[in-house]
Short mmCIF file of C-alpha atoms and ligand atoms in Angstrom, two decimals:
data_model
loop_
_atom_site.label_atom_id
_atom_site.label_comp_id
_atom_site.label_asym_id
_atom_site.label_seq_id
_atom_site.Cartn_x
_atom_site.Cartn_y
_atom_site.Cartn_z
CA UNK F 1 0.00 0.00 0.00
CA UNK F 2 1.64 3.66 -0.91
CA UNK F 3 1.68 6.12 2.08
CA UNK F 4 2.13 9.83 1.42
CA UNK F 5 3.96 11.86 3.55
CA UNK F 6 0.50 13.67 4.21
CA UNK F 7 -0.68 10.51 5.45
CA UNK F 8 2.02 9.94 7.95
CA UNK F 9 2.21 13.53 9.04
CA UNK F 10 -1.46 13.27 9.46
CA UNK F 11 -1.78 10.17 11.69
CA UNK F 12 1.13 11.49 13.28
CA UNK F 13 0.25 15.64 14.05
CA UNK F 14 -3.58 14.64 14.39
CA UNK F 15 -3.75 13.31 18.20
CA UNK F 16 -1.02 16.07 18.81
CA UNK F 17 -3.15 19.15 16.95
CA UNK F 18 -6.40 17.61 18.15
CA UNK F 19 -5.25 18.26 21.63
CA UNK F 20 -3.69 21.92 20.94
CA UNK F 21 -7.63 23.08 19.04
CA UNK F 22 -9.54 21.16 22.53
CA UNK F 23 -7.22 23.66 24.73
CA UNK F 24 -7.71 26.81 22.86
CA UNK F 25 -11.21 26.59 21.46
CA UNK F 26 -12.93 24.28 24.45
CA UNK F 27 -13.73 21.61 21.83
CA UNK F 28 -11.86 19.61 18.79
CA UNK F 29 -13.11 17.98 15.37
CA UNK F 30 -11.47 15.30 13.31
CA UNK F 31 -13.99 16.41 10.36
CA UNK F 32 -11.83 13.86 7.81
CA UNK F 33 -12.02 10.77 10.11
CA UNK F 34 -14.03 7.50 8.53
CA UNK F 35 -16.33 8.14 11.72
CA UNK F 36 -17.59 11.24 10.57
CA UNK F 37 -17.46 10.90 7.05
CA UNK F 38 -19.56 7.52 7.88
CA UNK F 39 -22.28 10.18 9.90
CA UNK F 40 -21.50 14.00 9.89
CA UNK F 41 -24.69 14.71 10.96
CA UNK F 42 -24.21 14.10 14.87
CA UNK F 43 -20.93 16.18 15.14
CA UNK F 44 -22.13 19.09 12.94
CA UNK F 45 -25.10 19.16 16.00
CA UNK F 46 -22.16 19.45 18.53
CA UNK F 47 -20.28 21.78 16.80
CA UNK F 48 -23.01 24.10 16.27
CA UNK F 49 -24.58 24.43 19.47
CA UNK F 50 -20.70 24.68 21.12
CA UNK F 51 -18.62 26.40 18.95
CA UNK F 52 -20.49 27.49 15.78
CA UNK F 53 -17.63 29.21 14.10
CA UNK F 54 -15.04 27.18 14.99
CA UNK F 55 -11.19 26.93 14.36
CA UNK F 56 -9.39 23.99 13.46
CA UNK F 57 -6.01 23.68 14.07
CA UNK F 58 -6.08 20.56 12.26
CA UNK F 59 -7.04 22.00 9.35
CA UNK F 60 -5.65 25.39 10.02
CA UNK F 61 -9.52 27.16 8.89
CA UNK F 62 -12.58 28.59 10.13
CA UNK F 63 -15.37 26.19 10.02
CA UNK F 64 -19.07 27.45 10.15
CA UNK F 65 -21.87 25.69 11.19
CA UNK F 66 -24.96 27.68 11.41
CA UNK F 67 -27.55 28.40 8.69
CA UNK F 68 -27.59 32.39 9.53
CA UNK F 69 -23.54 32.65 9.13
CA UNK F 70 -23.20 30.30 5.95
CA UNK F 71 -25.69 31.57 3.81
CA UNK F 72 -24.40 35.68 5.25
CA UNK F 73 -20.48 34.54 4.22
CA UNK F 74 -21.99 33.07 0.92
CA UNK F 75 -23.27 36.68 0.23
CA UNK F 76 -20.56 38.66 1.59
CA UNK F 77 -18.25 40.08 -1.25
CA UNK F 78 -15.29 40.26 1.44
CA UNK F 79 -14.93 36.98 0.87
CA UNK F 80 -12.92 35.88 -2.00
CA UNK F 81 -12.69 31.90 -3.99
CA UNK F 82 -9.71 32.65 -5.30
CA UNK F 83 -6.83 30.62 -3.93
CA UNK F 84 -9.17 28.24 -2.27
CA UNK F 85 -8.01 25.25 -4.33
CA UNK F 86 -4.44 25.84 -3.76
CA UNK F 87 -5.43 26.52 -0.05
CA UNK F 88 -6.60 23.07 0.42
CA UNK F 89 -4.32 20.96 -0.89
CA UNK F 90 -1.21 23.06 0.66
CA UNK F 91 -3.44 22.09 4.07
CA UNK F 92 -3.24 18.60 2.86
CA UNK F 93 0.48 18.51 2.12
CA UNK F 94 0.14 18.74 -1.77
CA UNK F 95 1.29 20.84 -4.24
CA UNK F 96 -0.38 21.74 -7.18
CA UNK F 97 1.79 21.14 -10.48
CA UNK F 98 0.64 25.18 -11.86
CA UNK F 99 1.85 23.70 -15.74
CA UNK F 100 -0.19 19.96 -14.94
CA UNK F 101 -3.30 19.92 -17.79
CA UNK F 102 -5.53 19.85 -14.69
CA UNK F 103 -4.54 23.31 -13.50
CA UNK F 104 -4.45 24.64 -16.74
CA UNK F 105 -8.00 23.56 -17.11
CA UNK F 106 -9.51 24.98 -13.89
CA UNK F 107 -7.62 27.74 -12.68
CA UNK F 108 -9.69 29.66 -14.98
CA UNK F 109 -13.42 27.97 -13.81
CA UNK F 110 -15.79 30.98 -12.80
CA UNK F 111 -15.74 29.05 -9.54
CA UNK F 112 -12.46 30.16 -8.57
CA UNK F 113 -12.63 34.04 -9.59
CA UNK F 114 -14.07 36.87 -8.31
CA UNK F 115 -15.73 39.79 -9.60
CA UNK F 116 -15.18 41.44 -12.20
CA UNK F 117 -14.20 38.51 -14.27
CA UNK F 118 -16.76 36.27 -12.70
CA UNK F 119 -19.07 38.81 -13.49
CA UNK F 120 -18.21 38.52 -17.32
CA UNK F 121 -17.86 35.12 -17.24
CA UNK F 122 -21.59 34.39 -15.28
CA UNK F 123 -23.04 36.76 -17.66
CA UNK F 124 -22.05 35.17 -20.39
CA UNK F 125 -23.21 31.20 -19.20
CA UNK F 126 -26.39 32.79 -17.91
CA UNK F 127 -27.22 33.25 -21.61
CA UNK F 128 -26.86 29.92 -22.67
CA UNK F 129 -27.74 28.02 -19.67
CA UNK F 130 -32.01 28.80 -19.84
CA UNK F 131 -34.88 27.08 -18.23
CA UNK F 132 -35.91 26.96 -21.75
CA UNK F 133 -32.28 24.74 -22.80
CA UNK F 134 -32.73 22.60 -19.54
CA UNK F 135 -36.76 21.43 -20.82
CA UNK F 136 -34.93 20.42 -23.88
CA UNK F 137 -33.23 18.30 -22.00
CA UNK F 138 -35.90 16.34 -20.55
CA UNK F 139 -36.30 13.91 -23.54
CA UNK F 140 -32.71 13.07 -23.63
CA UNK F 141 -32.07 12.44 -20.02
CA UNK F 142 -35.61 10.34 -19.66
CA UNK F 143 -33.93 8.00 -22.95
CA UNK F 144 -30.53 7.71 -20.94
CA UNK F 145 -32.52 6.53 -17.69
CA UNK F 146 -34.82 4.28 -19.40
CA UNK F 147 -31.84 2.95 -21.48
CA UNK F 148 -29.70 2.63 -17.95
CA UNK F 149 -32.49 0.64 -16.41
CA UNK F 150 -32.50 -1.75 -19.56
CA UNK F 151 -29.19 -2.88 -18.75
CA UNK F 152 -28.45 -2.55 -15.17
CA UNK F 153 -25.72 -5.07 -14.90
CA UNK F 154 -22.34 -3.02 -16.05
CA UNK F 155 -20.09 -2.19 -13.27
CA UNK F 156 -17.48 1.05 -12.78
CA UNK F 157 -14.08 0.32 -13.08
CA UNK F 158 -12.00 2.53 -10.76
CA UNK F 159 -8.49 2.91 -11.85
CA UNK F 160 -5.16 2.84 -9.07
CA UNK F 161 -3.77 5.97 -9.80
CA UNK F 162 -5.99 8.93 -10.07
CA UNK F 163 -4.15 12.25 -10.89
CA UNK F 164 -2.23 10.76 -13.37
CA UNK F 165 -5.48 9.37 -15.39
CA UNK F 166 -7.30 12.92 -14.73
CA UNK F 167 -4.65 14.57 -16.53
CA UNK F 168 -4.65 11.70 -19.42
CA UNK F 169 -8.31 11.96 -19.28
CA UNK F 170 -8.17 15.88 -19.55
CA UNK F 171 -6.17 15.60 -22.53
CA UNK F 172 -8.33 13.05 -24.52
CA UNK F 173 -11.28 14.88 -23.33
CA UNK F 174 -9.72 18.29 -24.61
CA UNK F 175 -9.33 16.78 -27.78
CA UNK F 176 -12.56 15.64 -27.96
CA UNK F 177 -14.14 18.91 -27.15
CA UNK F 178 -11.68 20.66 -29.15
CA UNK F 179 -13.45 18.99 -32.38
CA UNK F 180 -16.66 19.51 -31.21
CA UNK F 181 -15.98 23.16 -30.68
CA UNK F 182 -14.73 23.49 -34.09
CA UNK F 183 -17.92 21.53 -35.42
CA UNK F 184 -20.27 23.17 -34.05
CA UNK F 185 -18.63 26.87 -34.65
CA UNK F 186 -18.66 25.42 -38.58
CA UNK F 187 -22.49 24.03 -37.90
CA UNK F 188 -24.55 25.83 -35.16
CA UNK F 189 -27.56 23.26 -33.93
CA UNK F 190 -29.89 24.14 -31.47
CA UNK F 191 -27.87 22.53 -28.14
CA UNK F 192 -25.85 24.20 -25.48
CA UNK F 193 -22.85 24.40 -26.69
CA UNK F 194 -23.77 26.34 -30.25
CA UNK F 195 -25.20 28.80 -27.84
CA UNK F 196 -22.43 29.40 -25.68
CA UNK F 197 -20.24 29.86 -28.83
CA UNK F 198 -22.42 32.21 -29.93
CA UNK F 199 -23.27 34.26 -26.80
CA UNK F 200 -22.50 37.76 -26.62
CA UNK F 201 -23.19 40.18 -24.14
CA UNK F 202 -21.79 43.99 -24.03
CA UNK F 203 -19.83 42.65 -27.01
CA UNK F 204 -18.30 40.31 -25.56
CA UNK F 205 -17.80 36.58 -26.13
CA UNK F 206 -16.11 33.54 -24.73
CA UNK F 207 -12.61 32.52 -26.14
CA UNK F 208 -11.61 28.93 -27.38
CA UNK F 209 -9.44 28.82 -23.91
CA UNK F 210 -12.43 30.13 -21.90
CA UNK F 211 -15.36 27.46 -23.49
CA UNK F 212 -12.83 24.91 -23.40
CA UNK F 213 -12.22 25.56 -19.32
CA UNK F 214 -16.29 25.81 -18.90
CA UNK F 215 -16.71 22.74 -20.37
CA UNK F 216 -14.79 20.72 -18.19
CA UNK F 217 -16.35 23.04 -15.40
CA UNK F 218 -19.82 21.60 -16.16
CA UNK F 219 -18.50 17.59 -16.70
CA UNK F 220 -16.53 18.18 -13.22
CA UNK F 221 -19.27 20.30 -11.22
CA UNK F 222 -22.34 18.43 -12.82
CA UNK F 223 -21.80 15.13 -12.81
CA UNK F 224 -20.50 13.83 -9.74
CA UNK F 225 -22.94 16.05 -7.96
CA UNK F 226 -25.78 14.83 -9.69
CA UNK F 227 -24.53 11.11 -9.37
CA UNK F 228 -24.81 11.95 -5.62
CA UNK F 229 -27.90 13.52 -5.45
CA UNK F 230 -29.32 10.90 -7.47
CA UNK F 231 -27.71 8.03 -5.06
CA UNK F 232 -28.19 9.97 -1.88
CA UNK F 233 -31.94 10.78 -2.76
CA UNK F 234 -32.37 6.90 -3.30
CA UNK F 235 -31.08 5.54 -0.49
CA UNK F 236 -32.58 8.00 1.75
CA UNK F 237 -36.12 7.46 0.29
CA UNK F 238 -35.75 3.53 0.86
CA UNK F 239 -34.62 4.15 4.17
CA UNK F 240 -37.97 6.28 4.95
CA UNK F 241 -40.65 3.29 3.96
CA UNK F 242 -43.83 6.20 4.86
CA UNK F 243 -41.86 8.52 2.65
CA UNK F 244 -41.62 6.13 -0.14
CA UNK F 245 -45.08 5.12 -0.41
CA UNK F 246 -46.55 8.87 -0.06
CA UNK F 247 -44.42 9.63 -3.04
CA UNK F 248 -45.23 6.41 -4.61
CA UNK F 249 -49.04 7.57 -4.32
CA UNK F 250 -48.36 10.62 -5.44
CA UNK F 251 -45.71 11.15 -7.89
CA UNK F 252 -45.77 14.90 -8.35
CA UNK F 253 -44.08 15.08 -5.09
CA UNK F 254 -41.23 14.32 -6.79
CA UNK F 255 -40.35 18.26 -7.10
CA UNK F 256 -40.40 18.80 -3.54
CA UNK F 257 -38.70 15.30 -2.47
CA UNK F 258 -35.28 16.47 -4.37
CA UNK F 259 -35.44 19.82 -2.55
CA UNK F 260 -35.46 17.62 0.44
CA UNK F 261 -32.96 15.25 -0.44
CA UNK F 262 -30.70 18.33 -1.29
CA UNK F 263 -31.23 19.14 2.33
CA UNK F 264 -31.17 15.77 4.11
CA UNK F 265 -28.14 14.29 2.19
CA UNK F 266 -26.46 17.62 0.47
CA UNK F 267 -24.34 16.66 -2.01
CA UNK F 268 -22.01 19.43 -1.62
CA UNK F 269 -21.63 18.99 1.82
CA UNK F 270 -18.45 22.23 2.40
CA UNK F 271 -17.25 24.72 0.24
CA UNK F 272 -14.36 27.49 1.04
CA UNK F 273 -14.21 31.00 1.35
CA UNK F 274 -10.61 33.28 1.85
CA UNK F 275 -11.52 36.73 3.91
CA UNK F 276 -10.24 40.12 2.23
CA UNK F 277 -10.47 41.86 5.38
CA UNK F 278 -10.88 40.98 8.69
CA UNK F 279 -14.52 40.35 9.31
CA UNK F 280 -16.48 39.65 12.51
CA UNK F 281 -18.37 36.19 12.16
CA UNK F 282 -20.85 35.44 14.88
CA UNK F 283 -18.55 37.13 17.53
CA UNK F 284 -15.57 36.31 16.01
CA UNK F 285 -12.98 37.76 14.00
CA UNK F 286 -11.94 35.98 11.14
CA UNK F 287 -8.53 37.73 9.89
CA UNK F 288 -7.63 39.19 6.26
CA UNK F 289 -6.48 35.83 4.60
CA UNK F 290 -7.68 32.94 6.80
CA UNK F 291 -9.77 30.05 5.01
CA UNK F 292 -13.13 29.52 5.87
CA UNK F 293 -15.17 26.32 5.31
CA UNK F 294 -18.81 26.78 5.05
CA UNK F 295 -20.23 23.26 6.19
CA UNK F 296 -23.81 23.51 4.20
CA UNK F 297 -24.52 20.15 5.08
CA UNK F 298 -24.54 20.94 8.84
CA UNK F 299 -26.45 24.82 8.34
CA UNK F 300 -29.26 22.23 6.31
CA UNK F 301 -29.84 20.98 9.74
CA UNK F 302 -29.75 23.85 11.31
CA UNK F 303 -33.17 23.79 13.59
CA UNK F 304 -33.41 27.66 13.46
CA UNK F 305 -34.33 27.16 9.92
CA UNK F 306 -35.89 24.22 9.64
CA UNK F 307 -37.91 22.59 12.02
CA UNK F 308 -37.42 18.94 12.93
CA UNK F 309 -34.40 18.99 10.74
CA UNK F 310 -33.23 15.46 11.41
CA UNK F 311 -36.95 14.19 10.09
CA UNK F 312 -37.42 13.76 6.35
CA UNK F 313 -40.42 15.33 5.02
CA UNK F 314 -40.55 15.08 1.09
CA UNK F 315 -43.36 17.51 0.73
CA UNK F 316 -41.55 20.30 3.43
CA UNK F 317 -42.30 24.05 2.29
CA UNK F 318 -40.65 26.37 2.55
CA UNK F 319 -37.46 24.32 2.30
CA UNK F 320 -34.50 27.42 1.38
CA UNK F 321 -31.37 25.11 1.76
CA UNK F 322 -28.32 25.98 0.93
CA UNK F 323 -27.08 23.39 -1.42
CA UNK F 324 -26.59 24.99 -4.29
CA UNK F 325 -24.93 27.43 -2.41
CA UNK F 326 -26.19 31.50 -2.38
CA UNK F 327 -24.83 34.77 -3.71
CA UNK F 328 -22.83 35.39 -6.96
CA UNK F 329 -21.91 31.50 -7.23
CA UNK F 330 -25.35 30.05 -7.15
CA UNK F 331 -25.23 26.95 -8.78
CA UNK F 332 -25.63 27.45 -12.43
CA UNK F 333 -26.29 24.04 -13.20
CA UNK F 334 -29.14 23.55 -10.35
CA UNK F 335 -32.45 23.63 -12.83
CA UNK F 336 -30.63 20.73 -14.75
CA UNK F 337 -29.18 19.26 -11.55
CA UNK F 338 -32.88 18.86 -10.15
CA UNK F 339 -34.15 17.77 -13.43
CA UNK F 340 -31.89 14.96 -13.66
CA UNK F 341 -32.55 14.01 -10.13
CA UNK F 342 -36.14 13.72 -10.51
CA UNK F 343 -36.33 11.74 -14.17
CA UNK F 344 -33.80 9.51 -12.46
CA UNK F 345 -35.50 9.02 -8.95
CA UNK F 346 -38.99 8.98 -10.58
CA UNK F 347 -38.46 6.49 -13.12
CA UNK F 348 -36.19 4.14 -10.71
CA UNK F 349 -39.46 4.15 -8.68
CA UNK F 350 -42.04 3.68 -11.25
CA UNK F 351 -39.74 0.75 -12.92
CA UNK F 352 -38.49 -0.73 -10.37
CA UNK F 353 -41.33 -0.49 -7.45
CA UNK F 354 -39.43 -3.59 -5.70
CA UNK F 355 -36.80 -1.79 -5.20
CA UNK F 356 -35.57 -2.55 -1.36
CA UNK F 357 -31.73 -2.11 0.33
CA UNK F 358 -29.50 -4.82 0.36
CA UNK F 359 -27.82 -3.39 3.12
CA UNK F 360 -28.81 -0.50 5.86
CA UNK F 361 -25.42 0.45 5.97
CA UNK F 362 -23.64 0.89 3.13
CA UNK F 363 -19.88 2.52 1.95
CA UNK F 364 -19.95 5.96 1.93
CA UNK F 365 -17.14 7.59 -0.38
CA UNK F 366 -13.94 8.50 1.64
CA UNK F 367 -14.16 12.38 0.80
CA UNK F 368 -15.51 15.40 2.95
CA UNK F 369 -16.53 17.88 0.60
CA UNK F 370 -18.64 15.45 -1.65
CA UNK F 371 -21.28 13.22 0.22
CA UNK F 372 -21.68 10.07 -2.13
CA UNK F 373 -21.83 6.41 -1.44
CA UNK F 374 -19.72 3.99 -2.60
CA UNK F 375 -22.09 1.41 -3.79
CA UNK F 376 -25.48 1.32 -3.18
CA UNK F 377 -26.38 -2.70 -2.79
CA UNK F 378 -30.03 -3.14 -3.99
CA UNK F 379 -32.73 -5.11 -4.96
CA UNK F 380 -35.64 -5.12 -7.38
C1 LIG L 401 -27.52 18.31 -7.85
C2 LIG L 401 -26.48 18.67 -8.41
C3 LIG L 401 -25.61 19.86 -8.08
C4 LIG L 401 -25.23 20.38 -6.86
C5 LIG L 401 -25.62 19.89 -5.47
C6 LIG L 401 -24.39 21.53 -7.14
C7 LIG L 401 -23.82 22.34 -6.17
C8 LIG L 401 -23.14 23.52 -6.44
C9 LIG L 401 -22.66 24.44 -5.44
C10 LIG L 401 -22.82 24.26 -3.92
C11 LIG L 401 -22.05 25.48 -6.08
C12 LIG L 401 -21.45 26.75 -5.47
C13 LIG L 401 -20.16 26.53 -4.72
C14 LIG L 401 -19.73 27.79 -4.01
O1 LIG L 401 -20.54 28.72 -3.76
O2 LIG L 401 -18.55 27.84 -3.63
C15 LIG L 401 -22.13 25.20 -7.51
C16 LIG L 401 -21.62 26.01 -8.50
C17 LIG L 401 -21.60 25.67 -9.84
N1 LIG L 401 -22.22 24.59 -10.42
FE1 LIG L 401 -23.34 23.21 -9.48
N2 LIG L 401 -24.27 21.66 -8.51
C18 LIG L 401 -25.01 20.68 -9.11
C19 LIG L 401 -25.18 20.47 -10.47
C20 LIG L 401 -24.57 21.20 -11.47
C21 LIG L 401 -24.71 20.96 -12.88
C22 LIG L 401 -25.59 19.86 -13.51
C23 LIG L 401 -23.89 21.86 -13.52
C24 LIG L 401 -23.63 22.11 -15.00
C25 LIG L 401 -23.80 21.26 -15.95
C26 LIG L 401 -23.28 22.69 -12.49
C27 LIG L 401 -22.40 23.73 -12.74
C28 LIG L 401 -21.96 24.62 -11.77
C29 LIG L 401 -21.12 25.77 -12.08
C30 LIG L 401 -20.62 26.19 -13.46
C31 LIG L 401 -20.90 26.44 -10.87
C32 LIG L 401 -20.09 27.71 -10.65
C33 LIG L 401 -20.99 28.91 -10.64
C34 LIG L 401 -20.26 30.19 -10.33
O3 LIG L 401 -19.13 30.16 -9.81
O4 LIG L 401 -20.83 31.27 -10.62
N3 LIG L 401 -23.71 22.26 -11.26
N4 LIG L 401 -22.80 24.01 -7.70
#
């Protein structure tokens, strides 16, 4: 088995900076352990009734817990994205290669700039990306399902060594994109990405650099996300048998069950913030430059906004989580998100109405910032 230096240096400083947060802050949080990962849910409850904007040694960042001071951060504009990447990993003990394809590739992603280039760039998307383009969709994404379903037995093969086939994989998918950027800029159709080459706003328009960079934006932001929703929204609904059968009764619930699944089980469960300035955070001061983590899976539970937040209640208005975050970044993507979502949960449930778990307790994916199960044993 390869162990990284991080690794060691991890189960090595952990105990040591564990002990170090405990004696300054009152209370400590191993928010990567399996034990967590496994069930968030129970420490996110401590951590927001004791210390609900909290700093981690371990990590060396503010973490906030509470509904009122994620969505505020999420709207204040002294709080940058950019660096938050590189912020991360330098916690984690990696470096990011600045010439590797996959930096290249994202360093530009509207998710990682501020204003004014996000601005620009937002403007621009906004254009293309229409409640009228996601109905389009519909058709498509109901034959993938129903084609899925028809052949349910192909596993996912996951490869040893990840970076390196990201940055193969960004290359052959540049390629790939490359020609169908050039295709479609010959022949204009009627889908996405003829629109986005052909947006303009204030006389502007996106480079070949700049669509290349937002299309691997939306394969990396929209499809594991979705994947999760989709899986996370499953399990959760077979776990909740009184649940399942009011939505098997009445299927147009199906709008208001994915709202609720983006609460229950949010996909993206923490996203990061650097402050500009030093700002005061529910009666603390977080200084010019310090990380913050906005846990949205723990301010979805938050009981001053939602009431009984632990119970699952697919038909729960008004539900105004935070999952596809709030302020400038709002999720682009979330009208086709939740469209996918429901075609995938809805027709799972018509198809397959035997569906049961194979197991209560299943794998959930080793990472913190994206809540997804490994496999999810069922059957139908
Ligand atoms: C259910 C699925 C999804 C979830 C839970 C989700 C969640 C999020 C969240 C939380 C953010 C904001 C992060 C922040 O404020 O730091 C975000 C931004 C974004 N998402 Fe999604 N997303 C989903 C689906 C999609 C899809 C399908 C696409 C596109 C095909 C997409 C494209 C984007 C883009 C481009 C941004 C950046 C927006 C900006 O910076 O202005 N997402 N998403």
């Amino acid at each position: 088995m390869a162990v990284s230096a991080a690794s060691v240096a991890r189960a090595v400083g952990s105990p040591i900076l564990l002990s170090w947060e405990k004696l300054t802050t009152g209370v400590s949080y191993d928010l990567l352990s399996q034990k967590v990962q496994a069930d968030p849910y129970a420490v996110y409850r401590e951590m927001r009734s004791k210390d609900p904007v909290h700093w981690s040694e371990l990590a060396r960042a503010w973490f906030l817990t509470r509904y009122a001071e994620v969505s505020s951060v999420l709207k204040d504009s002294r709080f940058s994205v950019e660096g938050t990447q590189q912020k991360s990993n330098e916690r984690m003990g990696y470096k990011l290669d600045e010439a590797s394809p996959l930096r290249r590739i994202n360093k530009r992603w509207m998710l990682f700039v501020d204003p004014p280039d996000h601005t620009r760039l937002r403007g621009l998307v906004n254009r293309a990306f229409t409640p009228k383009a996601v109905e389009g969709l519909r058709p498509k994404i109901q034959e993938l399902v129903d084609g899925l379903i028809d052949g349910v037995h192909i596993d996912p093969i996951l490869a040893p060594d990840v970076v390196a086939r990201i940055n193969r994989v960004i290359l052959e998918a540049g390629e790939y994109f490359e020609r169908h950027i050039e295709q479609r800029r010959r022949n204009p159709t009627d889908d996405l990405l003829s629109t986005l080459i052909s947006v303009e706003e204030q006389g502007e328009r996106l480079s070949s650099d700049e669509l290349l960079s937002l299309l691997f934006l939306f394969l990396a932001a929209g499809t594991e996300t979705t994947t999760n929703l989709t899986c996370n929204g499953l399990y959760t609904i077979l776990r909740h048998p009184d649940q399942l059968a009011r939505l098997q009764q009445d299927p147009l619930l199906i709008e208001t069950a994915i709202e609720e699944f983006l609460r229950f089980e949010t996909p993206v469960q923490v996203t990061g913030r650097v402050a500009l300035e030093d700002v005061e955070v529910g009666g603390k001061i977080i200084r010019k430059g310090h990380p913050v983590g906005l846990l949205l899976g723990a301010a979805n539970r938050d009981p001053e906004q939602f009431a009984d937040p632990d119970r699952l209640d697919i038909g729960r208005t008004p539900n105004r989580h935070d999952a596809f975050s709030f302020g400038i970044h709002f999720c682009v993507g979330a009208p086709l998100g939740r469209a996918e979502a429901a075609i995938a949960i809805g027709t799972v449930l018509r198809r397959l109405p035997n569906l049961k778990l194979r197991s209560e307790t299943p794998q959930w994916r080793p990472t913190m910032n994206n809540r997804g199960l490994q496999t999810l044993p069922v059957t139908f």
